[in-house]
Coordinates of C-alpha atoms and ligand atoms in Angstrom, one line a residue:
Chain A
M1 CA 72.3 88.1 132.0
S2 CA 74.8 86.6 129.7
D3 CA 75.0 87.0 126.0
L4 CA 75.5 84.1 123.7
R5 CA 76.9 83.8 120.2
V6 CA 77.2 80.8 118.0
E7 CA 79.4 80.8 114.9
A8 CA 79.2 78.3 112.1
L9 CA 78.6 75.4 114.5
T10 CA 78.7 71.9 113.0
H11 CA 78.6 68.6 114.9
V12 CA 79.3 65.2 113.4
Y13 CA 78.6 62.1 115.6
S14 CA 80.9 59.0 115.3
A15 CA 83.0 60.7 112.6
G16 CA 84.9 58.2 110.5
T17 CA 82.7 55.1 111.3
P18 CA 79.9 53.6 109.3
F19 CA 77.6 55.3 111.8
E20 CA 78.7 58.8 110.9
K21 CA 75.9 61.4 111.3
T22 CA 75.9 65.1 110.8
A23 CA 73.5 66.3 113.6
I24 CA 73.8 70.0 113.1
Q25 CA 75.4 71.9 110.3
D26 CA 76.7 75.5 110.0
I27 CA 74.5 77.1 112.6
S28 CA 75.2 80.8 113.3
L29 CA 73.0 82.9 115.6
Q30 CA 73.1 85.3 118.5
I31 CA 70.9 85.4 121.6
P32 CA 71.1 88.7 123.5
S33 CA 71.0 88.8 127.3
G34 CA 67.6 88.2 128.8
Q35 CA 65.8 86.9 125.8
F36 CA 63.2 84.1 126.2
V37 CA 63.8 81.8 123.2
G38 CA 61.8 78.7 122.1
L39 CA 63.6 76.0 120.1
L40 CA 61.3 74.0 117.8
G41 CA 62.0 71.2 115.4
H42 CA 61.0 67.7 114.5
T43 CA 62.4 64.6 116.3
G44 CA 66.1 64.2 115.4
S45 CA 66.5 67.8 114.0
G46 CA 69.4 68.4 116.3
K47 CA 68.0 70.5 119.1
S48 CA 69.5 68.4 121.9
T49 CA 72.8 68.3 120.1
F50 CA 72.8 72.0 119.7
I51 CA 72.0 72.9 123.3
Q52 CA 74.7 70.6 124.6
H53 CA 77.2 72.7 122.8
L54 CA 76.2 75.8 124.7
N55 CA 77.7 74.7 128.0
A56 CA 80.6 72.7 126.3
L57 CA 79.3 69.3 127.0
L58 CA 79.9 68.5 123.4
K59 CA 82.9 69.8 121.5
P60 CA 82.1 71.4 118.1
T61 CA 83.3 69.4 115.1
S62 CA 83.8 72.9 113.7
G63 CA 82.7 76.4 114.6
K64 CA 82.6 78.4 117.9
V65 CA 80.4 79.1 120.8
L66 CA 81.0 82.4 122.7
V67 CA 79.5 83.3 126.0
D68 CA 79.9 87.0 126.9
G69 CA 82.3 87.3 124.0
E70 CA 84.6 84.5 125.2
D71 CA 85.2 81.3 123.4
I72 CA 84.0 78.5 125.8
N73 CA 86.2 75.8 124.2
Q74 CA 89.6 77.5 124.7
D75 CA 90.8 75.0 127.3
K76 CA 89.7 72.7 130.1
K77 CA 89.3 75.6 132.4
T78 CA 86.9 77.6 130.2
R79 CA 85.0 74.4 129.4
R80 CA 84.4 73.9 133.2
A81 CA 83.8 77.5 134.1
V82 CA 81.0 77.9 131.5
K83 CA 78.9 75.3 133.3
N84 CA 78.4 77.8 136.1
K85 CA 77.1 80.4 133.6
V86 CA 75.0 78.2 131.4
G87 CA 72.6 75.8 133.3
L88 CA 71.4 72.9 131.2
V89 CA 68.4 70.8 132.3
F90 CA 68.2 67.6 130.3
Q91 CA 65.1 65.8 129.1
Y92 CA 63.6 63.7 131.9
P93 CA 66.0 65.2 134.5
E94 CA 64.4 63.3 137.3
Y95 CA 66.4 60.2 136.2
Q96 CA 69.6 61.9 137.4
L97 CA 68.6 62.4 141.0
F98 CA 71.0 60.4 143.2
E99 CA 71.5 61.9 146.7
E100 CA 69.9 60.6 149.8
T101 CA 67.8 63.8 150.4
V102 CA 66.2 66.4 148.3
F103 CA 68.3 69.0 149.9
A104 CA 71.6 67.3 149.2
D105 CA 70.5 66.8 145.5
I106 CA 69.7 70.4 144.9
A107 CA 73.0 71.3 146.7
F108 CA 75.1 69.1 144.4
G109 CA 75.6 71.9 141.8
P110 CA 76.5 74.7 144.2
K111 CA 78.8 72.4 146.1
N112 CA 80.7 71.6 142.9
M113 CA 81.1 75.4 142.4
G114 CA 83.0 75.4 145.7
L115 CA 80.6 77.7 147.6
G116 CA 80.5 78.0 151.3
K117 CA 78.0 76.1 153.5
E118 CA 75.7 79.1 154.2
E119 CA 75.7 80.3 150.6
I120 CA 74.8 76.8 149.5
E121 CA 71.9 76.6 152.0
Q122 CA 70.6 80.0 150.9
R123 CA 70.7 79.0 147.2
V124 CA 69.0 75.7 147.8
R125 CA 66.1 77.4 149.6
E126 CA 65.9 80.0 146.9
A127 CA 65.9 77.5 144.1
A128 CA 63.4 75.3 145.9
H129 CA 61.2 78.3 146.3
F130 CA 61.4 79.1 142.5
V131 CA 60.1 75.7 141.5
G132 CA 57.6 75.4 144.3
V133 CA 59.3 72.5 146.3
E134 CA 58.2 72.9 149.9
E135 CA 60.9 72.8 152.6
E136 CA 59.1 69.9 154.3
L137 CA 60.4 67.7 151.4
F138 CA 64.0 68.6 152.0
Q139 CA 64.9 65.6 154.2
R140 CA 62.9 63.1 152.1
S141 CA 64.6 60.8 149.5
P142 CA 64.1 62.2 146.0
L143 CA 63.2 58.7 144.8
E144 CA 60.0 58.6 146.8
L145 CA 58.5 61.8 145.3
S146 CA 55.9 62.0 142.6
G147 CA 57.1 62.4 139.0
G148 CA 56.2 66.1 138.8
Q149 CA 57.9 66.8 142.2
K150 CA 61.0 64.9 141.1
R151 CA 61.2 67.0 137.9
R152 CA 60.9 70.2 139.9
V153 CA 63.7 69.1 142.3
A154 CA 65.9 68.3 139.3
I155 CA 65.3 71.7 137.8
A156 CA 66.0 73.3 141.1
G157 CA 69.3 71.5 141.1
V158 CA 70.3 73.6 138.1
I159 CA 68.7 76.8 139.1
A160 CA 70.6 76.7 142.4
M161 CA 73.7 77.4 140.4
R162 CA 72.1 80.7 139.4
P163 CA 72.9 80.4 135.7
G164 CA 72.8 83.5 133.6
I165 CA 71.5 81.4 130.8
L166 CA 69.0 78.6 131.6
I167 CA 68.4 76.0 129.0
L168 CA 65.7 73.4 129.3
D169 CA 65.2 70.4 127.0
E170 CA 61.5 69.6 126.9
P171 CA 60.9 70.3 130.6
T172 CA 57.2 69.3 130.4
A173 CA 57.5 66.0 128.6
G174 CA 55.4 63.3 130.1
L175 CA 53.7 65.5 132.7
D176 CA 49.9 66.1 133.1
P177 CA 48.5 69.5 132.1
A178 CA 48.6 70.9 135.7
G179 CA 52.2 69.7 136.1
C180 CA 53.2 71.3 132.8
R181 CA 51.6 74.7 133.7
Q182 CA 53.3 74.7 137.1
I183 CA 56.8 74.0 135.6
L184 CA 56.4 76.7 132.9
D185 CA 55.2 79.2 135.6
N186 CA 58.2 78.3 137.7
I187 CA 60.5 79.0 134.7
C188 CA 58.8 82.3 134.0
T189 CA 59.2 83.3 137.7
Y190 CA 62.9 82.5 137.6
R191 CA 63.4 84.5 134.4
R192 CA 61.4 87.5 135.8
E193 CA 63.3 87.6 139.1
S194 CA 66.8 86.8 137.9
G195 CA 66.7 88.4 134.4
A196 CA 68.3 85.3 133.0
T197 CA 68.3 84.3 129.3
V198 CA 66.0 81.3 128.9
I199 CA 66.1 78.8 126.1
I200 CA 63.4 76.2 126.1
V201 CA 63.1 73.2 123.7
S202 CA 59.5 72.4 123.2
H203 CA 57.1 70.3 121.1
N204 CA 54.1 72.2 122.3
M205 CA 53.3 75.1 119.9
D206 CA 50.8 76.7 122.2
D207 CA 53.3 77.0 125.0
A208 CA 55.9 78.3 122.6
A209 CA 53.5 80.9 121.3
R210 CA 52.4 82.0 124.7
L211 CA 55.7 82.3 126.5
T212 CA 58.6 83.1 124.2
E213 CA 59.6 86.3 122.5
R214 CA 61.6 84.5 119.8
L215 CA 61.3 81.2 118.1
I216 CA 64.1 79.3 116.3
V217 CA 63.0 76.4 114.2
F218 CA 65.4 73.6 113.4
N219 CA 65.0 71.3 110.3
H220 CA 67.5 68.5 109.6
G221 CA 70.3 70.2 111.6
T222 CA 69.9 73.7 110.2
V223 CA 67.9 76.7 111.2
A224 CA 64.8 76.9 109.0
M225 CA 63.1 79.9 110.6
D226 CA 64.1 82.4 113.2
G227 CA 61.9 85.3 114.4
S228 CA 59.2 86.4 116.8
P229 CA 56.3 84.0 117.3
E230 CA 54.3 86.4 115.2
Q231 CA 56.6 86.1 112.3
V232 CA 57.1 82.4 112.6
F233 CA 53.4 81.6 113.0
S234 CA 52.4 83.8 110.1
R235 CA 54.0 81.2 107.9
P236 CA 52.0 78.1 109.1
E237 CA 52.3 76.2 105.8
E238 CA 56.1 76.2 106.1
L239 CA 55.9 74.8 109.6
I240 CA 53.5 72.1 108.6
K241 CA 55.8 71.2 105.6
I242 CA 58.7 70.5 107.9
G243 CA 56.6 68.2 110.1
L244 CA 55.6 70.6 112.9
S245 CA 52.2 71.7 114.0
V246 CA 50.9 75.2 114.6
P247 CA 49.1 76.6 117.7
Q248 CA 45.4 75.6 118.0
A249 CA 44.4 79.3 117.4
T250 CA 46.4 79.4 114.2
S251 CA 45.0 76.2 112.7
L252 CA 41.5 77.3 113.7
A253 CA 42.1 80.7 112.0
M254 CA 43.4 79.0 108.9
A255 CA 40.3 76.8 108.7
L256 CA 38.0 79.8 109.1
R257 CA 39.8 81.8 106.4
E258 CA 39.4 78.8 104.1
K259 CA 35.7 79.0 104.8
G260 CA 35.7 82.6 103.7
I261 CA 35.9 84.5 107.0
P262 CA 38.4 87.3 106.4
L263 CA 40.4 87.2 109.6
Q264 CA 43.2 89.8 109.8
G265 CA 46.8 89.7 111.0
S266 CA 48.9 86.9 112.5
I267 CA 47.0 84.8 115.0
Y268 CA 48.7 82.4 117.4
T269 CA 47.0 82.9 120.8
H270 CA 43.4 82.5 121.8
A271 CA 43.1 86.2 122.7
Q272 CA 44.2 87.2 119.2
L273 CA 41.7 84.9 117.7
M274 CA 38.9 86.3 119.8
A275 CA 39.9 89.9 118.8
A276 CA 40.1 89.0 115.1
L277 CA 36.7 87.4 115.3
K278 CA 35.2 90.4 117.0
E279 CA 36.7 92.6 114.3
V280 CA 34.8 90.8 111.5
G281 CA 31.7 90.8 113.7
V282 CA 31.4 87.0 114.2
C283 CA 31.2 87.3 117.9
Chain B
M1 CA 82.9 58.9 124.1
L2 CA 81.8 55.6 125.5
K3 CA 79.7 55.0 122.4
D4 CA 82.7 54.4 120.3
I5 CA 83.4 51.0 121.9
T6 CA 82.8 48.3 119.3
L7 CA 82.2 45.5 121.7
G8 CA 80.0 42.9 120.0
Q9 CA 78.8 45.4 117.5
F10 CA 76.9 44.3 114.4
F11 CA 77.5 45.9 111.0
P12 CA 74.5 45.2 108.9
G13 CA 75.2 44.2 105.3
D14 CA 74.3 41.9 102.4
T15 CA 77.3 39.8 101.7
P16 CA 77.5 36.0 101.5
V17 CA 79.0 36.0 105.0
H18 CA 76.0 38.0 106.3
R19 CA 73.6 35.6 104.6
L20 CA 75.1 32.4 106.1
D21 CA 73.0 30.7 108.7
P22 CA 74.1 31.7 112.2
R23 CA 74.6 28.0 113.0
S24 CA 77.0 27.6 110.2
K25 CA 78.9 30.6 111.3
I26 CA 79.2 29.4 114.8
L27 CA 80.4 26.0 113.7
L28 CA 82.8 27.6 111.3
L29 CA 84.2 29.8 114.1
I30 CA 84.8 26.6 116.1
V31 CA 86.5 25.0 113.1
F32 CA 88.6 28.1 112.6
I33 CA 89.7 28.1 116.2
V34 CA 90.6 24.4 116.1
A35 CA 92.5 24.9 112.9
L36 CA 94.3 27.9 114.4
F37 CA 95.6 25.9 117.3
M38 CA 96.7 23.1 115.0
A39 CA 98.9 25.5 113.0
S40 CA 102.6 24.9 113.9
G41 CA 104.7 26.0 111.0
W42 CA 104.8 29.2 108.9
A43 CA 102.8 27.6 106.1
G44 CA 100.0 26.9 108.6
Y45 CA 100.0 30.4 109.9
G46 CA 100.2 31.8 106.4
L47 CA 97.1 29.8 105.4
M48 CA 95.2 31.0 108.5
I49 CA 96.1 34.7 107.7
L50 CA 95.0 34.2 104.1
V51 CA 91.7 32.7 105.2
T52 CA 91.0 35.5 107.7
A53 CA 91.8 38.2 105.1
L54 CA 89.6 36.5 102.5
C55 CA 86.7 36.3 104.9
M56 CA 87.2 40.0 105.8
A57 CA 87.2 41.0 102.1
I58 CA 84.1 39.0 101.4
S59 CA 82.2 40.4 104.3
H60 CA 83.3 44.0 103.6
I61 CA 84.7 44.4 107.2
S62 CA 87.6 46.8 107.0
P63 CA 90.8 45.9 108.9
R64 CA 90.4 49.2 110.8
N65 CA 87.3 47.9 112.6
I66 CA 89.1 44.7 113.6
F67 CA 92.1 46.7 114.9
K68 CA 89.7 49.0 116.9
G69 CA 88.3 45.9 118.5
L70 CA 91.9 44.7 119.3
K71 CA 92.8 47.8 121.2
P72 CA 91.4 46.8 124.6
M73 CA 93.5 43.5 124.2
L74 CA 96.7 45.3 123.4
L75 CA 98.1 44.9 126.9
I76 CA 97.5 41.2 126.9
I77 CA 99.1 40.8 123.5
V78 CA 102.2 42.8 124.4
F79 CA 102.5 41.0 127.7
T80 CA 102.3 37.6 126.0
A81 CA 104.8 38.6 123.4
A82 CA 107.3 39.8 126.0
L83 CA 107.0 36.8 128.2
N84 CA 107.6 34.4 125.3
L85 CA 110.4 36.5 123.9
L86 CA 112.3 36.6 127.2
Y87 CA 111.7 33.3 128.8
T88 CA 112.1 30.7 126.0
Q89 CA 115.2 28.5 126.2
G90 CA 117.2 28.0 123.0
T91 CA 120.0 29.4 120.9
P92 CA 120.5 33.1 121.5
L93 CA 120.0 35.4 118.6
F94 CA 122.9 37.7 119.6
P95 CA 125.6 36.5 122.0
G96 CA 124.9 37.7 125.5
W97 CA 121.3 38.7 125.0
P98 CA 118.4 36.7 126.6
I99 CA 116.5 36.7 123.4
T100 CA 116.5 33.4 121.6
R101 CA 115.5 32.3 118.1
E102 CA 112.9 29.9 119.5
G103 CA 111.6 32.7 121.7
L104 CA 111.2 35.0 118.8
D105 CA 109.4 32.3 116.8
R106 CA 107.1 31.5 119.7
S107 CA 106.2 35.1 120.5
I108 CA 105.3 35.8 116.9
A109 CA 103.2 32.7 116.8
M110 CA 101.4 33.5 120.0
V111 CA 100.6 37.1 118.9
L112 CA 99.4 35.7 115.6
R113 CA 97.2 33.3 117.4
I114 CA 95.6 35.8 119.7
V115 CA 95.1 38.4 116.9
L116 CA 93.6 35.8 114.5
L117 CA 91.4 34.4 117.3
I118 CA 90.0 37.8 118.1
A119 CA 89.6 38.7 114.4
G120 CA 87.7 35.5 113.8
T121 CA 85.4 36.1 116.7
F122 CA 84.8 39.7 115.6
L123 CA 84.0 38.5 112.1
L124 CA 81.2 36.5 113.6
T125 CA 79.7 39.3 115.8
Y126 CA 80.2 42.0 113.1
T127 CA 78.3 40.0 110.5
T128 CA 75.6 38.4 112.6
S129 CA 72.9 40.3 114.5
P130 CA 72.7 39.4 118.2
M131 CA 69.3 38.0 117.7
A132 CA 70.5 35.6 115.0
L133 CA 73.5 34.7 117.0
T134 CA 71.6 33.7 120.1
D135 CA 69.0 31.9 118.0
G136 CA 71.7 29.9 116.3
M137 CA 73.3 29.1 119.6
E138 CA 70.0 27.9 121.1
R139 CA 69.5 25.6 118.1
L140 CA 73.0 24.2 118.3
L141 CA 72.7 23.6 122.1
N142 CA 69.2 22.1 121.8
P143 CA 70.4 18.5 122.4
L144 CA 71.6 19.6 125.8
K145 CA 68.0 20.1 126.9
K146 CA 67.8 16.3 127.2
I147 CA 70.2 16.4 130.1
G148 CA 68.2 19.2 131.8
L149 CA 70.1 22.3 130.8
P150 CA 67.8 25.3 130.5
V151 CA 69.1 26.2 127.0
H152 CA 66.3 28.5 126.1
E153 CA 66.5 30.5 129.3
I154 CA 70.3 30.8 129.1
T155 CA 70.2 32.0 125.5
M156 CA 67.3 34.4 126.2
M157 CA 69.3 35.9 129.1
M158 CA 72.3 36.2 126.8
S159 CA 70.3 38.0 124.1
M160 CA 68.8 40.4 126.6
A161 CA 72.2 41.2 128.0
L162 CA 73.5 41.8 124.5
R163 CA 70.5 43.9 123.7
F164 CA 70.9 46.1 126.7
I165 CA 74.7 46.8 126.5
P166 CA 74.2 49.7 124.1
T167 CA 71.3 51.0 126.1
L168 CA 73.3 51.0 129.3
I169 CA 76.2 52.7 127.6
E170 CA 73.9 55.4 126.2
E171 CA 72.3 55.8 129.6
T172 CA 75.7 56.2 131.3
D173 CA 76.6 58.8 128.7
K174 CA 73.5 60.7 129.4
I175 CA 73.7 60.7 133.1
M176 CA 77.4 61.6 133.0
S177 CA 76.5 64.6 130.8
A178 CA 73.8 65.7 133.1
Q179 CA 76.0 65.5 136.2
K180 CA 78.8 67.3 134.3
A181 CA 76.3 70.1 133.6
R182 CA 75.9 70.4 137.3
G183 CA 79.7 70.8 137.7
A184 CA 80.6 67.2 138.5
D185 CA 84.3 66.5 137.8
F186 CA 85.2 63.0 136.7
E187 CA 88.7 63.7 135.6
N188 CA 90.6 65.4 138.4
G189 CA 91.4 64.4 141.9
N190 CA 93.0 61.3 143.6
L191 CA 91.7 57.8 143.4
L192 CA 89.3 58.2 146.4
Q193 CA 87.9 61.4 145.0
R194 CA 87.4 59.9 141.6
A195 CA 85.7 56.8 143.1
K196 CA 83.4 59.1 145.0
A197 CA 82.7 61.1 141.9
L198 CA 81.2 57.9 140.3
L199 CA 78.4 57.8 142.8
P200 CA 76.2 60.4 141.0
I201 CA 76.4 58.1 138.0
L202 CA 76.1 54.7 139.6
V203 CA 73.0 55.4 141.7
P204 CA 70.8 56.7 138.9
L205 CA 72.2 53.9 136.6
F206 CA 71.2 51.2 139.1
V207 CA 67.8 52.8 139.7
S208 CA 67.0 52.9 136.0
S209 CA 68.3 49.4 135.4
F210 CA 66.0 47.9 138.0
R211 CA 63.1 50.0 136.7
R212 CA 63.9 48.8 133.2
A213 CA 64.2 45.2 134.1
D214 CA 60.9 45.4 135.9
E215 CA 59.2 47.0 133.0
L216 CA 60.7 44.4 130.6
A217 CA 59.5 41.5 132.7
V218 CA 56.0 43.0 132.9
A219 CA 55.9 43.7 129.1
M220 CA 57.1 40.1 128.4
E221 CA 54.6 38.6 130.7
S222 CA 51.7 40.7 129.4
R223 CA 52.6 39.3 125.9
C224 CA 52.2 35.8 127.4
Y225 CA 55.9 34.9 127.5
H226 CA 56.3 31.8 129.7
G227 CA 59.6 30.3 128.8
G228 CA 60.7 28.1 125.9
S229 CA 58.3 25.2 125.9
G230 CA 55.9 25.2 122.9
R231 CA 57.4 28.4 121.5
T232 CA 57.5 28.9 117.8
R233 CA 59.7 31.3 115.8
M234 CA 58.9 34.0 113.4
K235 CA 62.2 33.6 111.6
Q236 CA 62.9 29.9 111.0
L237 CA 66.5 29.0 110.4
H238 CA 67.2 27.1 107.2
F239 CA 70.4 25.7 105.8
Q240 CA 71.0 26.6 102.2
A241 CA 73.4 25.6 99.5
L242 CA 75.6 28.4 100.6
D243 CA 75.9 26.9 104.1
L244 CA 76.9 23.5 102.6
W245 CA 79.6 25.1 100.6
A246 CA 80.9 27.1 103.5
L247 CA 81.0 24.1 105.8
A248 CA 82.7 22.1 103.1
L249 CA 85.4 24.8 102.8
G250 CA 85.7 24.7 106.6
A251 CA 86.2 20.9 106.5
L252 CA 88.8 21.4 103.8
L253 CA 90.6 24.0 105.9
L254 CA 90.7 21.6 108.8
A255 CA 92.1 18.8 106.6
A256 CA 94.7 21.1 105.1
M257 CA 95.9 22.1 108.6
I258 CA 96.1 18.4 109.7
L259 CA 98.2 17.6 106.6
L260 CA 100.4 20.6 107.2
R261 CA 100.9 19.7 110.8
H262 CA 101.7 16.1 109.7
F263 CA 104.4 17.3 107.4
G264 CA 105.7 19.7 110.0
L265 CA 105.2 22.8 107.9
Ligands
ATP301 N1 75.2 60.3 120.9 C1 74.9 60.2 119.6 N2 75.6 59.4 118.7 C2 75.2 59.3 117.4 N3 74.2 60.0 116.9 C3 73.5 60.8 117.7 C4 73.7 60.9 119.1 N4 72.8 61.8 119.6 C5 72.0 62.1 118.6 N5 72.4 61.6 117.5 C6 71.8 61.8 116.1 O1 71.8 63.1 115.8 C7 70.6 63.6 115.3 C8 70.1 64.8 116.1 O2 69.7 64.3 117.4 P1 69.2 65.2 118.6 O3 69.1 64.4 119.8 O4 70.0 66.4 118.7 O5 67.7 65.6 118.0 P2 66.5 66.3 118.7 O6 66.2 67.5 117.9 O7 66.9 66.6 120.1 O8 65.4 65.3 118.7 P3 64.2 65.0 119.8 O9 63.1 66.0 119.5 O10 63.7 63.6 119.5 O11 64.8 65.1 121.2 C9 69.7 62.4 115.3 O12 69.6 61.9 114.0 C10 70.3 61.4 116.2 O13 70.1 60.1 115.7
MG302 MG1 66.2 66.0 122.1

């Protein structure tokens, strides 16, 4: 529900020391309200650095970030206020759980927003519902849950702030396939029911192809590709050249084309592959 | 950010100072400190400043990095200078003022001592990797094993602690960012509120430290670590011609300082 604009964003870590490192350079882009965006890029390409600018956790070395047309780095107040609009879930968020109970941990964000007791309780229930955390767990210590449950509690802690823009840094890292699917489903549910903009950093091309409507590919701190999954995956060679993979369906289609089977169109999901195969009469 | 702290940081390089055996460097630091405390006149201090500057130039460590390391000590330095300045008996500089000539001399000397002491120590840690440093220390302390001191264990603990300082700092940074993203406020409020605000950082930090210590212990044991006895090293330390020269220069410095002190310069 919030619109995001980034203008010529550059970030240099440890400027002026021997460890100086330009993590992102001159990034400009616009993400309209409600879009589901996938952020791809090799390790160290600047994805995490970039998303930490979107809620003013990092200050740009140069450039601007605008949420709903307003510069978020104007002063202390805007830097704080933007955290209520833009929810950021870090990589391995379960390592940040600290409260005695699951309920209290999910309530930490809303409490910091200064909401009333009833409002907090309602939001905690709602957020827990989105991520599939049963209310029986509310009084348990978050530290004694399983890895997947912890991860979902941590995500609920951000969702409870009802951010108009929800950003997740590799939310499925280190989970089993069932756990991955659940988390991604939860995120889709939240997006559908709240209409929020969702930005998800992922190394999994199949998930990115299946879920998102736009892909932004980072390479060495700059945007290398930006477009719909169809556009991005229609240039698989470029993706492979910058060290990324392509969805399984795409690489299979590439292999089949090499063998002389004339598959048509851009293929990045299993359904598209099946349709293309039918078209040429292979199955 | 917390990361910019340069405590015990190592700047890799390939200068003669970097190439010295860590044992020589530790010994030379001791020589340096002894020489520093022998300095009494301006000639002595001048020589020590010259030696420090020379070492910094050879090892390509810029004065800026040394000064950055000095920053946390600023309070102590100012305090020492003020105390010496105000409370030394002698002939007043200006009639009616509590500041004496001797006081001024002493406070300058004390500040020089502290600054040079820190600069010398930083020269060691900036040019020696923590691994080499603890390795050298273990070898130097080896004779103490005879009287039952667990030298290997102590130095192993030291190197692990050094190794994990940056990790802990990074972890703290990360947890702080994550809690800030949930609206935590570490900057405003009174003392009690601020202390309370630290809880969301300290709890996860403790949890992950214990987890990490546990994992490290398991990883070490599964690679058959069982203390120091019978352990061989991948990197053997060898004294080279360079070390002999450096130690000789160190001895020369010490001799010069003794002479200067003898003549009261
Ligand atoms: N706090 C920091 N201080 C100094 N350099 C950093 C810091 N954080 C990241 N970097 C550097 O900035 C670059 C971009 O890092 P970033 O974490 O944004 O990459 P990433 O795309 O998120 O990678 P990954 O996929 O591994 O998470 C890297 O080269 C990294 O070494
Ligand atoms: Mg990252």
